[in-house]
XYZ file of C-alpha atoms in Angstrom:
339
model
C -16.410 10.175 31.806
C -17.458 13.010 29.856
C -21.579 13.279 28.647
C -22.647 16.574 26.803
C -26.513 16.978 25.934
C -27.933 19.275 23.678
C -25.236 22.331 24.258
C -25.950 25.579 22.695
C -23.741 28.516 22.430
C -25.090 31.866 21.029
C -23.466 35.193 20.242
C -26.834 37.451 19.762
C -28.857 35.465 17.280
C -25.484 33.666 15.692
C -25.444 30.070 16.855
C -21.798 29.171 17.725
C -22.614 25.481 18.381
C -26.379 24.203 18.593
C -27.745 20.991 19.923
C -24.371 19.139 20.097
C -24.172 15.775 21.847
C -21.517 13.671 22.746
C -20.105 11.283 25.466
C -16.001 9.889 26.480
C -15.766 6.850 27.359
C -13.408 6.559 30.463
C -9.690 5.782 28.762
C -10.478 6.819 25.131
C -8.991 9.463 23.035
C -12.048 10.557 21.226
C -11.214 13.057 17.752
C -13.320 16.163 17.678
C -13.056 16.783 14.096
C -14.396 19.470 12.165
C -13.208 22.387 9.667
C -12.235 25.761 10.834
C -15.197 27.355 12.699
C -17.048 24.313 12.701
C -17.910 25.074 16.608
C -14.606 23.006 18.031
C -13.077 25.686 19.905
C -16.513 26.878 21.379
C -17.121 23.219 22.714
C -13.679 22.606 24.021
C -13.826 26.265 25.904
C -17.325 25.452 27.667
C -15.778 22.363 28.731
C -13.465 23.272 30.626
C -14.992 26.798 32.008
C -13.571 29.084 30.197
C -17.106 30.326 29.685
C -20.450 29.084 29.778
C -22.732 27.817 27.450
C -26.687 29.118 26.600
C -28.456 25.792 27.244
C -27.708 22.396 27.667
C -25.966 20.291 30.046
C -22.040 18.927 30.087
C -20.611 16.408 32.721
C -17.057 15.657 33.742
C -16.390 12.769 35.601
C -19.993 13.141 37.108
C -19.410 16.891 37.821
C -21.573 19.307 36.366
C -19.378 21.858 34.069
C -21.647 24.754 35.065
C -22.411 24.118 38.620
C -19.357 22.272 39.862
C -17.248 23.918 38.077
C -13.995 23.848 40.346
C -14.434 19.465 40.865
C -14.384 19.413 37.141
C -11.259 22.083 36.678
C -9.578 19.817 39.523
C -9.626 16.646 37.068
C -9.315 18.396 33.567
C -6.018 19.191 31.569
C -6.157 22.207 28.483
C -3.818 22.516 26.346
C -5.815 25.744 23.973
C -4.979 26.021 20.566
C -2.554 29.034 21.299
C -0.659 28.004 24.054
C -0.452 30.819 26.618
C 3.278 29.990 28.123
C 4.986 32.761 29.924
C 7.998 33.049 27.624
C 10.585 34.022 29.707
C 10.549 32.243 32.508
C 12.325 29.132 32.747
C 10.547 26.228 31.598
C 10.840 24.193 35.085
C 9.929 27.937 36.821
C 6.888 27.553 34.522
C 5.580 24.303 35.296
C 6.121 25.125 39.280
C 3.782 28.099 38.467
C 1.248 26.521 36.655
C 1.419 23.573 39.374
C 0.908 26.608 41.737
C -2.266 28.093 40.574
C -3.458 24.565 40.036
C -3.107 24.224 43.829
C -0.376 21.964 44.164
C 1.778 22.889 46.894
C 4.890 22.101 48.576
C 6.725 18.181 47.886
C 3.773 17.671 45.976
C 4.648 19.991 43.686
C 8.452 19.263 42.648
C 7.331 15.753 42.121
C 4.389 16.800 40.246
C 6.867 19.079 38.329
C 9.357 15.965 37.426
C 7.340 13.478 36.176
C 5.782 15.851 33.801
C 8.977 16.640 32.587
C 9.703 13.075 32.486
C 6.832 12.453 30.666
C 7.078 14.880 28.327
C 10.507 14.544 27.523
C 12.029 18.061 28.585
C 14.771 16.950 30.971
C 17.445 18.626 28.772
C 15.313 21.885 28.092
C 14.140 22.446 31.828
C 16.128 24.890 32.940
C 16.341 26.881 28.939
C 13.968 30.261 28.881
C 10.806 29.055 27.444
C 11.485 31.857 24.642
C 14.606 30.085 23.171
C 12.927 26.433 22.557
C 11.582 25.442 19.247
C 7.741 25.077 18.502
C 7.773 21.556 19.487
C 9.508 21.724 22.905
C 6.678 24.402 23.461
C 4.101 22.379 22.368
C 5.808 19.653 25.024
C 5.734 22.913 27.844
C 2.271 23.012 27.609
C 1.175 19.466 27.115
C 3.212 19.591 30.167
C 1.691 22.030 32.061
C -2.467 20.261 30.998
C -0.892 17.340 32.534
C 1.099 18.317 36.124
C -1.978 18.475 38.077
C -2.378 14.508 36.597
C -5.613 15.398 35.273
C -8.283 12.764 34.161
C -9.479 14.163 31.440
C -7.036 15.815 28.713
C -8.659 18.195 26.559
C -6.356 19.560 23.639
C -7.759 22.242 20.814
C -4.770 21.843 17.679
C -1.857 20.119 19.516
C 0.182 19.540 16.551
C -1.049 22.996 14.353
C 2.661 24.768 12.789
C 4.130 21.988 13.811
C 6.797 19.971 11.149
C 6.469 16.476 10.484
C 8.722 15.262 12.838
C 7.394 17.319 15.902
C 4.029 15.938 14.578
C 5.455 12.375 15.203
C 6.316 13.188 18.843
C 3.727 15.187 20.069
C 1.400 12.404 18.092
C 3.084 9.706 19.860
C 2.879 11.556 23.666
C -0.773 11.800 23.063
C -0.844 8.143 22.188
C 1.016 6.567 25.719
C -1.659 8.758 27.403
C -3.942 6.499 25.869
C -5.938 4.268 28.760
C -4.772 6.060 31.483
C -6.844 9.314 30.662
C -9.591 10.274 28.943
C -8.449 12.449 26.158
C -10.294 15.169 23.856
C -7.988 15.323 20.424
C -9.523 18.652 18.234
C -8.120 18.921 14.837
C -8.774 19.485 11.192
C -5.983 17.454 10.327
C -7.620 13.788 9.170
C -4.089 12.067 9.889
C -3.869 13.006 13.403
C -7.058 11.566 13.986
C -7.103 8.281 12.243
C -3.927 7.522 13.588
C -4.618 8.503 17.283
C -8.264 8.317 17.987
C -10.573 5.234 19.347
C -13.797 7.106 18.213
C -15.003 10.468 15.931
C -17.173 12.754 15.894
C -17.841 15.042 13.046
C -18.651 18.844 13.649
C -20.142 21.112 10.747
C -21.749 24.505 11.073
C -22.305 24.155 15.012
C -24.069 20.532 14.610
C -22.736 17.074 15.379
C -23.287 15.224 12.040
C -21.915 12.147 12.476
C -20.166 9.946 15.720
C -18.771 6.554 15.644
C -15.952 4.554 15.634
C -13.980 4.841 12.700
C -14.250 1.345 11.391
C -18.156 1.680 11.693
C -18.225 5.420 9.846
C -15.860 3.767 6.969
C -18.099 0.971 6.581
C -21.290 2.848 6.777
C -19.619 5.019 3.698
C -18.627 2.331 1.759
C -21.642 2.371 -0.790
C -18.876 1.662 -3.758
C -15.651 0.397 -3.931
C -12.713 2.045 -6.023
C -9.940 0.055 -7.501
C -6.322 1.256 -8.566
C -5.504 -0.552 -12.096
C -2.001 0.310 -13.206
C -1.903 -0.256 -17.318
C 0.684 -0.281 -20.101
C -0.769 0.146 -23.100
C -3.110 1.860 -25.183
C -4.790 3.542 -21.838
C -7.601 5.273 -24.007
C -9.175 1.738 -25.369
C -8.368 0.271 -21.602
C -10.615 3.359 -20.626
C -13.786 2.592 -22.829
C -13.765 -1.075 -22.803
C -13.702 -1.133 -19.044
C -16.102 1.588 -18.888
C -18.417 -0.649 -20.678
C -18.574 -3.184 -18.214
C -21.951 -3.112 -17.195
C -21.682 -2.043 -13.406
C -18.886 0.090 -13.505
C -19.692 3.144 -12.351
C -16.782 5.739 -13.545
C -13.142 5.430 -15.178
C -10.893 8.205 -15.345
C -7.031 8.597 -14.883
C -4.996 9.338 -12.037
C -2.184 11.819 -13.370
C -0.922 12.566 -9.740
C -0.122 8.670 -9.268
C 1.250 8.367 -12.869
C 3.709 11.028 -12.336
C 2.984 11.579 -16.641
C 5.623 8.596 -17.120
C 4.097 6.164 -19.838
C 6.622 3.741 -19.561
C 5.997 3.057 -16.157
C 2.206 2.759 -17.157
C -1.007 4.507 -16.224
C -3.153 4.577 -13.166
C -6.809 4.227 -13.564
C -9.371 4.919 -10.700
C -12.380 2.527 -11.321
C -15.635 3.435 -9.293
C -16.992 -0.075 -8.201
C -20.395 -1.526 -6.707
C -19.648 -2.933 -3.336
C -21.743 -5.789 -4.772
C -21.561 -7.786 -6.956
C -17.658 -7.887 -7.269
C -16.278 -6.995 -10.415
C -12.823 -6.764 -10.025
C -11.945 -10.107 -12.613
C -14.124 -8.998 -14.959
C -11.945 -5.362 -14.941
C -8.768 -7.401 -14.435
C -9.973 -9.758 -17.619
C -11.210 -7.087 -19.483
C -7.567 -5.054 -19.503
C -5.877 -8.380 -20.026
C -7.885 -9.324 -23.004
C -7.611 -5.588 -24.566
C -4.072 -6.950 -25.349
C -2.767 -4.100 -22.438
C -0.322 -5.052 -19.969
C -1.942 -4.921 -16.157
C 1.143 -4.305 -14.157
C -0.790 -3.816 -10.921
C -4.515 -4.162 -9.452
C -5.928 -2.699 -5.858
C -8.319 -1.291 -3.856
C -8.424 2.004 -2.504
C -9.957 1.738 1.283
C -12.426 4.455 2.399
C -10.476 7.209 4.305
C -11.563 9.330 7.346
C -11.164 12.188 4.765
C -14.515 10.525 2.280
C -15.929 9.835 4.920
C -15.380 13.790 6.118
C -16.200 14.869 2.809
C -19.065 12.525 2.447
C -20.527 14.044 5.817
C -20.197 17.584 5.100
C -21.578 16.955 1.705
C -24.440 15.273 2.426
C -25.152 17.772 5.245
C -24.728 20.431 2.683
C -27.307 19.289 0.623
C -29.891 18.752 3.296
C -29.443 22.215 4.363
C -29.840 23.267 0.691
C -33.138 20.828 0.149
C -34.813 22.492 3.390
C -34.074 25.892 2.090
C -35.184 25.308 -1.083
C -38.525 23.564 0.745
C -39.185 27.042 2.767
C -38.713 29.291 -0.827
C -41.222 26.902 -2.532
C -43.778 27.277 0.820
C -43.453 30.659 1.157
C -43.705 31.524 -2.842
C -46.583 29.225 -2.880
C -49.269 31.008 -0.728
C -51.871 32.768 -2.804
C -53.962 35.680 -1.899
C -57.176 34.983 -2.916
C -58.927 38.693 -3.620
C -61.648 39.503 -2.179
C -65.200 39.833 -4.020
């Protein structure tokens, strides 16, 4: 549904995205992560037209972005980071505006106009001034208005950014029912949204694509060591060494945020683990037999924000190794003198 090959975006000699690659499969909500000016916004914006790119190539539902670019406007939905919402009109005036400009005309258009609404659940705000509803309901106005043209592809930069937890929760679970019946773009630097929304990831840093994969496969492809949770009453300090002696164990060191500093309720230790062999008896014997009380045992599952950090990290130090590769090349040469 959506293939992009080798896009570049440049601002002088500043590379605002370089060489990033990336296809939707028809139905999928695919999560566009990245930090802030990792090249998110740039991507989403060529995407749908807003402007174009310096090289590469980006299809929408077989249309090409640059050349065809009012078939691929006809099937895309935007909902932009900042909303741009007309704030005091009406919000059923809006929607028959933006329906407007997106050529909808006539019948057509109060239908497309009422199931968006519908959808979006605004039937008690529709006739408010835009100006008077609360974040969410915006956020809902212009979900709304990315969606009355029944786009096929959904492409939305932040949905849920200054938005409380429980407008999260909605405008999370809207996104989710759209699930199948379009192909969805979800840009964030929130890790929840994306782990609890998205089929597939993709990783931005620094303008590149560094890593792209279901979320299953990226966890498992992190998991080089394991990390258990042992909860301990006791002397915690001895529990520290004589597990830290196992051989194999990798780190010990306490968890003050999940003991909440309340002995008698016992510590937590974080134990770093090989994924093989398993040595979670031996820890659980070795607390046991230390004469401490193990009041719980269990392991911590990789996160999309390891694997996140893991990414950015290792991508991090590659840049820093090829850097420190063109010092030592450069400070190498020698002028020989002549005789």
């Amino acid at each position: 549904m959506i293939e992009v090959e080798n896009l570049c975006k440049f601002y002088g000699s500043v590379a605002a995205i370089r060489d990033v690659s990336f296809h939707v499969e028809k139905g999928e909500i695919l999560g566009f992560l990245g930090p802030n000016g990792a090249g998110k916004t740039t991507t989403m914006r060529i995407l749908t037209g807003y402007f174009p790119a310096t090289s590469g190539t980006a299809r929408v539902a077989g249309f090409d972005v640059f050349n065809q670019l009012d078939e691929v406007r006809k099937r895309i939905g935007y909902l932009p980071e900042n909303v741009p919402l007309y704030t005091d009109m009406s919000v059923d005036s809006y929607l028959d505006f933006a329906a407007q400009i997106k050529g909808i005309s006539g019948r057509d258009r109060k239908q497309a106009v009422n199931k968006v609404v519908s959808d979006c659940g605004l039937e008690t705000m529709r006739h408010r001034l835009i100006k008077k509803l609360s974040k969410g309901y915006r956020q809902r106005v212009g979900l709304a208005q990315a969606l009355v043209n029944d786009p096929e592809v959904l492409i939305l930069d932040e949905p849920t950014v200054g938005l409380d937890p429980k407008q999260i929760k909605e405008i999370r679970s809207l996104v989710k029912d759209l699930s199948g019946r379009r192909t969805v773009i979800l840009s964030t630097h929130i890790l929840p949204e994306v782990s609890m929304t998205c089929n597939r990831v993709v990783i931005i840093h620094q303008g590149r694509i560094i890593a792209a994969d279901t979320l299953a496969n990226l966890t498992q492809q992190n998991a080089t060591n394991t990390e258990i949770l042992a909860t301990v009453r006791g002397d915690v300090d001895r529990v520290e060494n004589i597990v830290r002696a196992i051989p194999g164990v990798r780190n010990v060191a306490r968890d003050t945020e999940k003991s909440n500093g309340r002995s008698d309720q016992g510590q937590v230790l974080r134990v770093g683990l090989p994924t093989e062999p398993d040595l979670r008896g031996k820890v659980a014997r070795a607390i046991t037999d230390s004469g401490a009380e193990l009041i719980d045992l269990r392991s911590r599952e990789i996160t999309l924000e390891d694997v996140f950090i893991r990414s950015i990290s290792a991508e991090n130090a590659r840049e820093s190794d090829s850097a420190e590769g063109m010092v030592i090349s450069e400070s190498s040469h020698v002028e020989v003198p002549r005789q």
